[in-house]
């Protein structure tokens, strides 16, 4: 709830004046951020030669022929979570990552591109006279995103150099091909096959830019299991013991056990599961291990994860024809099973085999459970369901059905999920017998340090370099890996003897993958929560609830509730003791989260927020401003520089006097301390 900035009372609604003290409120709440800076992937697709071919034709005929093409393009783009920004004649421009970012926007854009090429072929087959041909260009980079834009009314969502370059790549693409720029290539080179193309000249860029042609998607099966691990496992002894224990209980009691491993992205959930696999694989008897993943966007199949498991069990490949798949499914259902036909009919939809009219959930669940029980009865079985936070409600309902009803067979259900699973299903697996949850906390500093040494091939890592990565990783092994990889890829490390050093004057950026991951998590937040985080990010890694409340014109209760939710999402955490008496102190979970939030605020808004932060700090300790002079000087200087950079000279002039005053104070204080 909003509060009056003059009297501090909570406002029971929206008013131009405070109903308690009559202070004007129009200026109280700053306008919500209408723009954000974001990393997006832009896709251009243009028809080749169609404009020329249509010159002679009647415009109505042209429109009639082009319409199905536009509709098809839109649906392929939207299927992967992209937004069509505009159609210009025969060309379409689409954006992935705005208004809402996903951690894999570059991948989605390329998948959409490949789908578009397939769709064009289908359209040509359906209408032989059509002979459509396209070129696709995709580029990834930072852009300014207009949050409230309505593309259906012709309003642009993104602006920036990334758009022009994408358009240029499109015209450089081979006919019937997709050309991508370096950032898109870097983010997706493990997912697609690429060919290098001749570099192209782009307006406004001195050097030709490197481009690649995406040719095909690599299979996504088994990626998690077969992935090579960069370093030996560090820590996690207790968690591994617990998971092994759950497996042993399933075997000893012939019972179903469910374990959900929960933690933020990159903390090591999949790795922990892989380590359980290593252990189980080393046992002297055979265990059935099957793995399925929930996907963040629909391939039109719900129960995808379960489908993967059944496909793997039956040996069905994505490339199999429907008949082959049906034959393999037939072979996978035991011959002595009484209800063979019934089972096969219910399993069919999971593996893309058409098997007559669909059954209700209840019946399908019963059949699937029966199939899994049959498997587990023949030998101990572990079923892994990865990334359960993306599962749809029906998938979750099936797992609960399984744990509730299965009996008498050794079956371990091993699930991984991010904390947001609990937002959708607060009581996930709660109150179920044989269900456990393992919360994966960040690695300790000592463990992270060991991981960093291992990632740097056990070179002697000077304390300074280690501290630098340690701080950025914040106990997240994925972040540590990505930083080390970036330092290596960009050749920023020099080795002299056995010792590694950072090159002189190196500025360390955020790796693209980490930025994308964090930006996607931030976009799961409501606008209000995000605005709160933006205010907090201006205050720094550590901030106070009261400051965030004052900067956003919010009530204390609202802020407390928001911060509670943000802590549950592992974006911030409360400090046990506060450095300001009576003020709840919080810190960003990772300094990187703070950096990404901060980088998304447009410069002019950033300047305003720095001023608001300074004013709050001044109010806390008016008699002690000397002590805080350097913090205050920092905020006013930031405000000054940002306002200048945003071309707001009037605002900038306002910040000069306080910036100077606190700089001098800070200087005096430094001298006094000597
Ligand atoms: N305890 C650990 N020791 C060493 N490396 C780890 C550890 N935990 C995770 N990693 C590595 O960090 C990366 C991210 O881990 P992952 O299991 O994929 O995270 P999550 O599934 O939670 O998103 C992987 O490359 C993994 O091998
Ligand atoms: Mg994972």
XYZ file of C-alpha atoms in Angstrom, residues 452 456 459-472 483-484 487 492-494 499-503 506 508:
29
model
C 37.899 -22.273 -8.714
C 41.801 -23.235 -13.395
C 47.348 -23.581 -11.238
C 48.456 -21.489 -8.321
C 45.698 -18.901 -8.115
C 46.799 -15.703 -6.439
C 44.535 -14.566 -3.621
C 43.478 -11.481 -5.515
C 42.199 -13.341 -8.569
C 40.505 -15.941 -6.413
C 38.781 -13.302 -4.321
C 37.543 -11.661 -7.476
C 35.840 -14.783 -8.796
C 34.746 -15.838 -5.331
C 32.858 -12.614 -4.823
C 31.111 -12.832 -8.181
C 33.441 -16.583 -15.086
C 36.416 -18.859 -15.458
C 38.394 -15.316 -18.610
C 42.383 -12.521 -20.014
C 44.659 -14.758 -17.973
C 48.417 -14.905 -18.250
C 50.929 -18.873 -11.403
C 47.951 -17.286 -13.106
C 47.418 -13.598 -13.274
C 44.790 -11.353 -14.736
C 46.008 -9.210 -17.634
C 41.204 -6.032 -17.361
C 35.499 -8.081 -15.978
